[in-house]
Coordinates of N, CA and C in Angstrom, one line a residue:
M170 N -48.8 -36.7 -94.2 CA -48.4 -35.6 -93.8 C -48.8 -35.7 -92.1
G171 N -47.8 -35.3 -91.3 CA -48.0 -35.5 -89.9 C -48.4 -34.2 -89.5
A172 N -49.1 -34.4 -88.2 CA -49.6 -33.1 -87.3 C -48.4 -32.6 -86.9
L173 N -48.6 -31.2 -86.3 CA -47.9 -30.4 -85.6 C -47.1 -31.0 -84.5
I174 N -48.1 -31.6 -83.9 CA -47.4 -32.5 -82.5 C -46.3 -33.4 -82.8
N175 N -46.5 -34.2 -83.6 CA -45.6 -35.3 -84.2 C -44.3 -34.5 -84.9
M176 N -44.5 -33.5 -85.5 CA -43.4 -33.1 -86.4 C -42.2 -32.1 -85.3
Q177 N -43.0 -31.4 -84.3 CA -42.2 -30.5 -83.4 C -42.7 -30.7 -82.2
P178 N -42.4 -31.6 -81.4 CA -42.7 -31.9 -80.0 C -42.0 -31.1 -79.1
L179 N -40.6 -30.6 -79.4 CA -39.8 -29.9 -78.6 C -40.5 -28.4 -78.7
F180 N -41.0 -27.9 -79.6 CA -41.5 -26.7 -80.0 C -42.8 -26.5 -78.9
L181 N -43.6 -27.7 -79.1 CA -44.9 -27.9 -78.3 C -44.8 -27.7 -76.7
L182 N -43.5 -28.5 -76.5 CA -43.2 -28.5 -75.0 C -42.9 -26.9 -74.5
F183 N -42.1 -26.2 -75.4 CA -41.8 -25.0 -74.8 C -43.1 -23.9 -74.7
L184 N -44.0 -24.3 -75.7 CA -45.3 -23.5 -75.4 C -46.1 -23.8 -74.3
L185 N -46.0 -25.0 -73.5 CA -46.9 -25.5 -72.4 C -46.1 -25.0 -71.2
L186 N -44.7 -24.8 -71.5 CA -44.0 -24.5 -70.1 C -44.5 -23.0 -69.8
K187 N -44.5 -22.8 -68.4 CA -44.6 -21.2 -67.9 C -43.6 -20.6 -67.9
P188 N -43.9 -19.2 -68.2 CA -42.7 -18.1 -68.1 C -41.9 -18.4 -66.9
L189 N -40.8 -18.1 -66.8 CA -40.0 -18.0 -65.4 C -40.5 -17.0 -64.8
Q190 N -40.7 -17.1 -63.4 CA -41.1 -16.0 -62.6 C -39.7 -15.5 -61.5
F191 N -39.3 -14.4 -61.4 CA -38.3 -14.0 -60.5 C -39.0 -13.6 -59.3
V192 N -38.2 -14.1 -58.2 CA -39.0 -14.0 -56.9 C -37.9 -12.8 -56.1
R193 N -38.6 -11.9 -55.6 CA -38.0 -10.7 -54.8 C -37.7 -11.4 -53.7
I194 N -36.5 -11.4 -53.2 CA -35.9 -11.6 -51.8 C -36.2 -10.0 -51.0
Y195 N -36.8 -10.3 -49.8 CA -36.8 -9.2 -48.9 C -35.6 -9.3 -48.0
D196 N -34.8 -7.9 -48.1 CA -33.7 -7.6 -47.4 C -34.0 -6.7 -46.2
P197 N -34.0 -7.0 -44.9 CA -34.6 -6.2 -44.0 C -33.3 -5.0 -43.8
S198 N -32.0 -5.2 -44.3 CA -31.3 -4.2 -44.2 C -31.4 -3.1 -45.1
L199 N -32.2 -3.3 -46.3 CA -32.3 -2.0 -47.0 C -33.6 -1.2 -46.6
S200 N -33.3 0.3 -46.7 CA -34.2 1.1 -46.5 C -35.4 1.2 -47.5
D201 N -36.5 1.7 -47.3 CA -37.5 1.6 -48.4 C -37.2 2.3 -49.5
E202 N -36.5 3.6 -49.3 CA -35.9 4.1 -50.3 C -35.2 3.5 -51.3
R203 N -34.3 2.9 -50.7 CA -33.1 2.0 -51.4 C -33.7 1.0 -52.1
R204 N -34.7 0.2 -51.4 CA -35.6 -0.8 -51.9 C -36.5 -0.7 -53.3
E205 N -37.0 0.8 -53.3 CA -37.7 1.2 -54.4 C -36.6 1.7 -55.3
E206 N -35.5 2.1 -55.2 CA -34.8 2.4 -56.1 C -34.2 1.0 -56.8
L207 N -34.0 0.0 -56.1 CA -33.3 -1.1 -56.4 C -34.4 -1.8 -57.5
E208 N -35.6 -1.8 -56.9 CA -36.6 -2.5 -57.9 C -37.0 -1.5 -59.0
D209 N -36.8 -0.4 -59.0 CA -36.8 0.5 -60.2 C -36.0 0.1 -61.4
Y210 N -34.6 0.2 -60.7 CA -33.6 -0.4 -61.6 C -33.7 -1.6 -62.2
L211 N -34.2 -2.7 -61.5 CA -34.3 -4.0 -62.0 C -35.5 -4.2 -62.9
D212 N -36.5 -3.3 -62.7 CA -37.5 -3.0 -63.6 C -37.0 -2.6 -65.1
D213 N -36.2 -1.7 -65.1 CA -35.9 -1.1 -66.2 C -34.5 -1.9 -67.1
L214 N -34.1 -2.7 -66.2 CA -33.0 -3.6 -66.5 C -33.5 -4.7 -67.5
Y215 N -34.7 -5.3 -67.1 CA -35.3 -6.3 -67.6 C -36.7 -6.0 -68.4
A216 N -36.8 -4.6 -68.7 CA -38.0 -4.2 -69.7 C -37.7 -4.7 -70.9
T217 N -38.9 -5.2 -71.6 CA -38.6 -5.3 -73.0 C -39.1 -4.0 -73.7
G218 N -39.9 -3.3 -73.1 CA -40.6 -2.1 -74.1 C -39.5 -1.1 -74.5
P219 N -40.1 0.2 -74.9 CA -39.1 0.9 -75.5 C -38.4 1.7 -74.2
T220 N -37.2 2.3 -74.8 CA -36.2 2.9 -73.6 C -37.0 4.4 -73.4
K221 N -36.7 4.4 -72.0 CA -37.0 6.0 -71.3 C -36.3 6.9 -72.3
P222 N -37.0 8.2 -72.2 CA -36.2 9.3 -73.0 C -35.2 9.8 -72.0
P223 N -34.2 10.5 -72.6 CA -33.0 11.0 -71.7 C -33.7 12.0 -70.6
T224 N -33.0 12.1 -69.6 CA -33.2 12.9 -68.7 C -32.3 13.6 -68.3
K225 N -32.4 14.7 -67.6 CA -31.3 15.7 -66.8 C -30.5 14.8 -65.9
E226 N -31.3 14.1 -65.1 CA -30.8 13.2 -63.9 C -29.8 11.9 -64.5
A227 N -30.3 11.4 -65.5 CA -29.6 10.5 -66.4 C -28.1 11.0 -66.8
F228 N -28.3 12.1 -67.3 CA -27.0 12.7 -68.0 C -26.2 13.0 -66.7
R229 N -26.5 13.5 -65.7 CA -25.7 14.1 -64.5 C -25.1 12.8 -64.0
T230 N -26.0 11.7 -63.8 CA -25.3 10.4 -63.1 C -24.3 9.8 -64.1
H231 N -24.3 9.9 -65.4 CA -23.5 8.9 -66.4 C -22.5 9.5 -67.0
V232 N -22.7 11.0 -67.0 CA -21.5 11.7 -67.6 C -20.9 12.6 -67.0
I233 N -21.4 13.5 -65.9 CA -20.6 14.4 -65.0 C -20.0 13.7 -64.0
I234 N -18.7 14.1 -63.8 CA -17.8 13.6 -62.8 C -17.2 14.8 -61.9
N235 N -16.8 14.3 -60.7 CA -16.2 15.2 -59.9 C -15.3 14.1 -58.9
S236 N -14.9 13.4 -59.5 CA -14.0 12.5 -58.8 C -12.5 12.9 -58.3
E237 N -12.2 12.2 -57.3 CA -11.0 12.6 -56.7 C -9.6 11.7 -57.3
M238 N -10.3 10.8 -58.0 CA -9.2 10.1 -59.0 C -8.7 10.7 -60.0
P239 N -7.4 10.8 -60.3 CA -6.8 11.8 -61.6 C -7.6 11.2 -62.6
L240 N -7.6 12.1 -63.7 CA -8.6 11.9 -64.8 C -7.6 11.0 -65.6
T241 N -6.2 11.1 -65.5 CA -5.4 10.6 -66.5 C -4.8 9.2 -65.9
D242 N -5.7 8.6 -64.9 CA -5.3 7.2 -64.4 C -5.8 6.2 -65.4
Q243 N -4.9 5.3 -65.6 CA -5.2 4.3 -66.9 C -6.4 3.3 -66.4
D244 N -6.9 3.3 -64.9 CA -7.7 2.4 -64.6 C -9.2 3.2 -64.4
Y245 N -9.2 4.4 -64.8 CA -10.1 5.4 -64.5 C -11.5 4.9 -65.0
C246 N -11.7 4.4 -66.2 CA -12.7 4.0 -66.9 C -13.3 2.6 -66.4
N247 N -12.4 1.8 -66.0 CA -12.9 0.5 -65.5 C -13.7 0.7 -64.2
Q248 N -13.1 1.5 -63.3 CA -13.8 1.8 -62.1 C -15.2 2.6 -62.0
E249 N -14.9 3.7 -63.2 CA -16.1 4.7 -63.1 C -17.3 4.2 -63.8
M250 N -17.1 3.3 -64.8 CA -18.1 2.7 -65.5 C -19.1 1.8 -64.5
K251 N -18.3 1.1 -63.7 CA -19.0 0.2 -62.7 C -19.9 1.1 -61.7
M252 N -18.8 2.1 -61.2 CA -19.6 3.0 -60.0 C -20.6 3.6 -60.5
K253 N -20.8 3.9 -61.8 CA -21.9 4.9 -62.4 C -22.8 4.0 -63.3
R254 N -22.3 2.6 -63.2 CA -23.4 1.7 -64.0 C -23.8 2.0 -65.3
V255 N -22.9 2.2 -66.0 CA -22.9 2.8 -67.6 C -23.0 1.5 -68.2
H256 N -24.1 0.8 -68.8 CA -24.2 -0.1 -69.8 C -25.4 -0.1 -70.4
N257 N -25.6 -1.1 -71.3 CA -27.0 -1.4 -72.0 C -27.5 -2.8 -71.5
R258 N -28.2 -2.6 -70.6 CA -28.9 -3.9 -70.3 C -27.8 -5.0 -69.9
L259 N -26.8 -4.5 -69.4 CA -25.8 -5.4 -68.7 C -24.8 -5.6 -69.9
H260 N -25.1 -5.3 -71.0 CA -24.1 -5.3 -71.8 C -22.9 -4.1 -72.0
C261 N -21.8 -4.4 -72.2 CA -21.1 -3.2 -72.2 C -21.1 -2.3 -73.2
V262 N -20.8 -1.0 -73.0 CA -20.9 0.0 -74.0 C -19.8 0.1 -74.9
K263 N -19.8 0.3 -76.2 CA -18.4 0.4 -76.9 C -17.7 1.7 -76.6
E264 N -18.3 2.6 -76.2 CA -17.6 4.1 -76.0 C -18.4 4.7 -75.3
H265 N -17.8 5.5 -74.3 CA -18.5 6.4 -73.6 C -17.5 7.7 -73.0
F266 N -17.9 8.8 -72.8 CA -17.2 10.0 -72.1 C -17.8 10.5 -71.0
F267 N -16.8 10.8 -70.1 CA -17.0 11.6 -68.9 C -16.6 12.8 -69.0
L268 N -17.4 13.8 -68.5 CA -16.8 15.2 -68.7 C -16.6 15.6 -67.1
Q269 N -15.6 16.7 -66.8 CA -15.3 17.1 -65.5 C -15.8 18.7 -65.7
A270 N -17.0 19.1 -65.6 CA -17.8 20.2 -65.5 C -19.2 20.3 -64.8
P271 N -19.5 21.4 -64.6 CA -20.7 21.5 -64.0 C -21.9 21.2 -65.0
Y272 N -22.9 20.7 -64.5 CA -24.0 20.3 -65.3 C -24.6 21.5 -66.1
D273 N -24.9 22.6 -65.3 CA -25.1 23.9 -66.0 C -24.4 24.4 -67.1
D274 N -23.0 24.1 -67.1 CA -22.5 24.7 -67.9 C -22.3 23.8 -69.3
I275 N -22.5 22.6 -69.2 CA -22.8 21.4 -70.1 C -24.2 22.0 -70.8
Q276 N -25.0 22.2 -70.0 CA -26.6 22.5 -70.5 C -26.5 23.6 -71.4
E277 N -25.7 24.6 -71.1 CA -25.5 25.9 -71.9 C -25.0 25.8 -73.3
I278 N -24.2 24.6 -73.4 CA -23.8 24.2 -74.7 C -24.8 24.0 -75.8
C279 N -25.9 23.5 -75.1 CA -27.2 23.2 -76.1 C -27.7 24.5 -76.5
H280 N -27.4 25.5 -76.1 CA -27.7 26.7 -76.7 C -26.9 27.4 -78.0
N281 N -25.8 26.9 -78.0 CA -24.7 27.1 -79.2 C -25.4 26.8 -80.3
I282 N -24.6 27.3 -81.5 CA -25.0 27.0 -82.8 C -24.7 25.8 -83.3
F283 N -25.2 24.9 -84.2 CA -25.0 23.7 -84.8 C -23.6 23.6 -85.5
V284 N -23.2 22.6 -85.2 CA -21.8 22.4 -86.0 C -21.8 21.0 -86.6
Q285 N -20.9 20.8 -87.5 CA -20.6 19.4 -88.1 C -20.1 18.3 -87.1
C286 N -20.9 17.2 -87.0 CA -20.7 16.3 -86.1 C -19.7 15.1 -86.6
T287 N -19.2 14.2 -85.7 CA -18.7 13.1 -86.3 C -19.4 12.0 -85.9
N288 N -18.9 10.9 -86.3 CA -19.6 9.4 -85.9 C -21.2 9.4 -86.6
G289 N -21.1 10.1 -87.8 CA -22.5 9.9 -88.4 C -23.7 10.8 -87.8
V290 N -23.5 11.5 -86.8 CA -24.6 12.3 -86.2 C -24.7 13.8 -87.1
R291 N -25.7 14.2 -87.4 CA -25.8 15.3 -88.0 C -25.6 16.4 -87.5
K292 N -26.2 16.7 -86.3 CA -26.0 18.2 -85.6 C -25.5 17.8 -84.3
C293 N -24.5 18.6 -84.1 CA -23.9 18.7 -82.8 C -23.9 20.1 -82.2
H294 N -23.9 20.3 -80.9 CA -23.5 21.5 -80.4 C -22.1 21.6 -79.7
R295 N -21.2 22.4 -79.8 CA -19.7 22.7 -79.6 C -19.6 23.7 -78.5
S296 N -18.8 23.2 -77.5 CA -18.7 24.1 -76.3 C -17.9 25.3 -76.8
R297 N -18.0 26.4 -76.2 CA -17.0 27.5 -76.3 C -15.9 27.6 -75.4
E298 N -16.1 26.7 -74.6 CA -14.9 26.7 -73.5 C -14.4 25.3 -73.5
I299 N -13.0 25.2 -73.2 CA -12.2 24.0 -73.1 C -12.8 23.1 -71.7
V300 N -13.1 21.8 -72.0 CA -13.6 20.9 -71.0 C -12.6 19.8 -70.9
S301 N -12.3 19.4 -69.8 CA -11.6 18.3 -69.3 C -12.4 16.9 -69.4
G302 N -11.9 16.0 -69.8 CA -12.9 14.9 -69.7 C -11.9 13.6 -70.0
V303 N -12.6 12.3 -70.0 CA -12.1 11.1 -70.2 C -12.9 10.2 -71.4
H304 N -12.2 9.7 -72.2 CA -12.8 8.9 -73.3 C -12.4 7.5 -72.9
C305 N -13.4 6.5 -72.6 CA -13.7 5.1 -72.5 C -13.8 4.3 -73.7
A306 N -12.9 3.6 -74.3 CA -13.1 2.7 -75.3 C -13.0 1.2 -74.9
L307 N -14.1 0.4 -75.1 CA -14.1 -1.0 -74.8 C -12.8 -1.8 -75.3
K308 N -12.4 -2.5 -74.5 CA -11.1 -3.1 -74.8 C -11.5 -4.7 -74.9
S309 N -12.3 -5.3 -74.0 CA -12.7 -6.6 -73.9 C -14.0 -6.7 -73.1
G310 N -14.5 -7.7 -73.4 CA -15.9 -8.3 -72.5 C -17.0 -7.7 -73.4
T311 N -18.1 -8.4 -72.9 CA -19.6 -8.2 -73.5 C -20.5 -7.8 -72.4
M312 N -20.3 -8.5 -71.1 CA -21.3 -8.4 -70.2 C -20.7 -7.6 -69.0
M313 N -21.3 -6.9 -68.1 CA -20.9 -6.4 -67.1 C -20.9 -7.5 -66.1
P314 N -20.0 -7.6 -65.1 CA -19.1 -6.5 -64.8 C -17.8 -7.1 -65.5
F315 N -17.6 -7.7 -66.7 CA -16.7 -8.2 -67.2 C -15.9 -7.0 -68.2
C316 N -16.5 -5.9 -68.3 CA -16.1 -5.1 -69.3 C -14.7 -4.4 -69.0
E317 N -13.7 -4.5 -69.9 CA -12.6 -3.8 -69.8 C -12.4 -2.7 -70.7
Y318 N -12.0 -1.4 -70.2 CA -11.8 -0.3 -71.1 C -10.5 0.3 -70.9
T319 N -10.1 0.9 -72.2 CA -9.0 1.8 -72.1 C -9.5 3.2 -71.6
S320 N -8.5 3.7 -71.0 CA -9.0 5.3 -70.7 C -8.0 6.4 -70.9
S321 N -8.5 7.4 -71.6 CA -7.8 8.4 -72.2 C -7.9 9.6 -71.8
Y322 N -7.3 10.4 -71.3 CA -7.6 11.9 -70.8 C -7.7 12.8 -72.0
R323 N -8.6 13.8 -72.2 CA -8.7 14.7 -73.3 C -9.1 16.1 -72.7
E324 N -8.8 16.9 -73.4 CA -9.0 18.2 -72.9 C -9.2 19.0 -74.4
G325 N -10.4 19.7 -74.5 CA -10.8 20.5 -75.7 C -12.3 20.7 -75.6
W326 N -12.6 21.0 -77.0 CA -14.0 21.5 -77.2 C -15.1 20.1 -77.1
V327 N -16.1 20.2 -76.5 CA -17.0 19.0 -76.4 C -18.2 19.3 -77.5
L328 N -18.3 18.3 -78.1 CA -19.5 17.9 -79.2 C -20.4 17.3 -78.3
I329 N -21.8 17.6 -78.2 CA -22.8 17.0 -77.8 C -24.1 17.1 -78.4
T330 N -24.9 16.3 -78.2 CA -26.5 16.4 -78.7 C -27.3 16.6 -77.9
C331 N -28.4 17.4 -78.4 CA -29.2 17.8 -77.3 C -30.7 17.5 -77.8
Q332 N -31.8 17.5 -76.8 CA -33.0 17.4 -77.4 C -34.0 18.1 -76.4
W333 N -35.1 18.5 -76.6 CA -36.2 19.2 -75.6 C -36.9 18.1 -74.8
D334 N -36.9 18.5 -73.4 CA -37.6 17.7 -72.4 C -39.0 18.2 -72.4
D335 N -40.0 17.5 -72.5 CA -41.3 18.2 -71.9 C -41.5 18.2 -70.6
V336 N -41.0 17.1 -69.8 CA -41.3 17.2 -68.3 C -40.5 18.4 -67.7
V337 N -39.3 18.8 -68.0 CA -38.8 20.1 -67.5 C -38.8 21.2 -68.2
G338 N -39.3 21.1 -69.4 CA -39.7 22.3 -70.2 C -38.4 23.3 -70.9
E339 N -37.4 22.2 -71.0 CA -36.0 23.0 -71.4 C -35.2 22.0 -72.3
I340 N -34.2 22.6 -73.0 CA -33.4 21.8 -73.9 C -32.4 21.0 -73.0
I341 N -32.2 19.7 -73.1 CA -31.0 19.1 -72.2 C -30.1 18.5 -73.1
P342 N -29.0 18.3 -72.4 CA -27.8 17.3 -73.6 C -28.3 15.9 -73.0
V343 N -28.2 15.1 -74.3 CA -28.5 13.8 -74.2 C -27.3 12.9 -74.3
S344 N -26.2 13.2 -75.2 CA -25.0 12.4 -75.0 C -23.9 13.2 -75.5
V345 N -22.5 12.8 -75.3 CA -21.5 13.5 -75.6 C -20.9 12.5 -76.7
I346 N -20.6 13.0 -78.0 CA -20.1 12.6 -79.2 C -18.8 12.5 -79.3
D347 N -17.9 13.7 -78.9 CA -16.6 13.7 -79.0 C -16.2 14.8 -78.2
I348 N -14.7 14.5 -77.7 CA -14.0 15.8 -77.3 C -12.8 16.4 -78.2
L349 N -13.0 17.5 -79.0 CA -11.9 17.8 -80.0 C -10.7 18.3 -79.3
A350 N -9.5 17.8 -79.5 CA -8.4 18.1 -79.1 C -8.2 19.6 -79.3
I351 N -7.5 20.3 -78.5 CA -7.2 21.8 -78.9 C -6.3 21.9 -80.0

């Protein structure tokens, strides 16, 4: 019976190698605020721990739109997904919704009664008002920036999930599940 060194030399070599070290390059053109924002973004991107809990700001940033581009534009999702950096650790997301409504109106939906949801989610809140939005469905690609999406304009009642946020002390929207056609 051979020793581990004789049987698995490649495995032993990997154990002896030092982990890769990323070097941060100093860019004098970046303001201190932008540099800190970039470093936080990179830390989040390469983090191996649990995901951050949802926040009001994350929902505003990734879902709420007030774009001047028409929502019916066929290339809407391809551009907006990149502009708003919607991805999961640089992997393409399979589906995403953008809503054209003020955040406060969307947050009000969290106070509506529960309704039956779609996509296997048990409890959703449905809007009382009609909301315009865009549904993005992954067409091709696996990693950013090579994700290609089909864009479809939707108008109807929005189904969202909500949860309590201890930091701000209120219920906040977490994700858009669907936009039900009128």
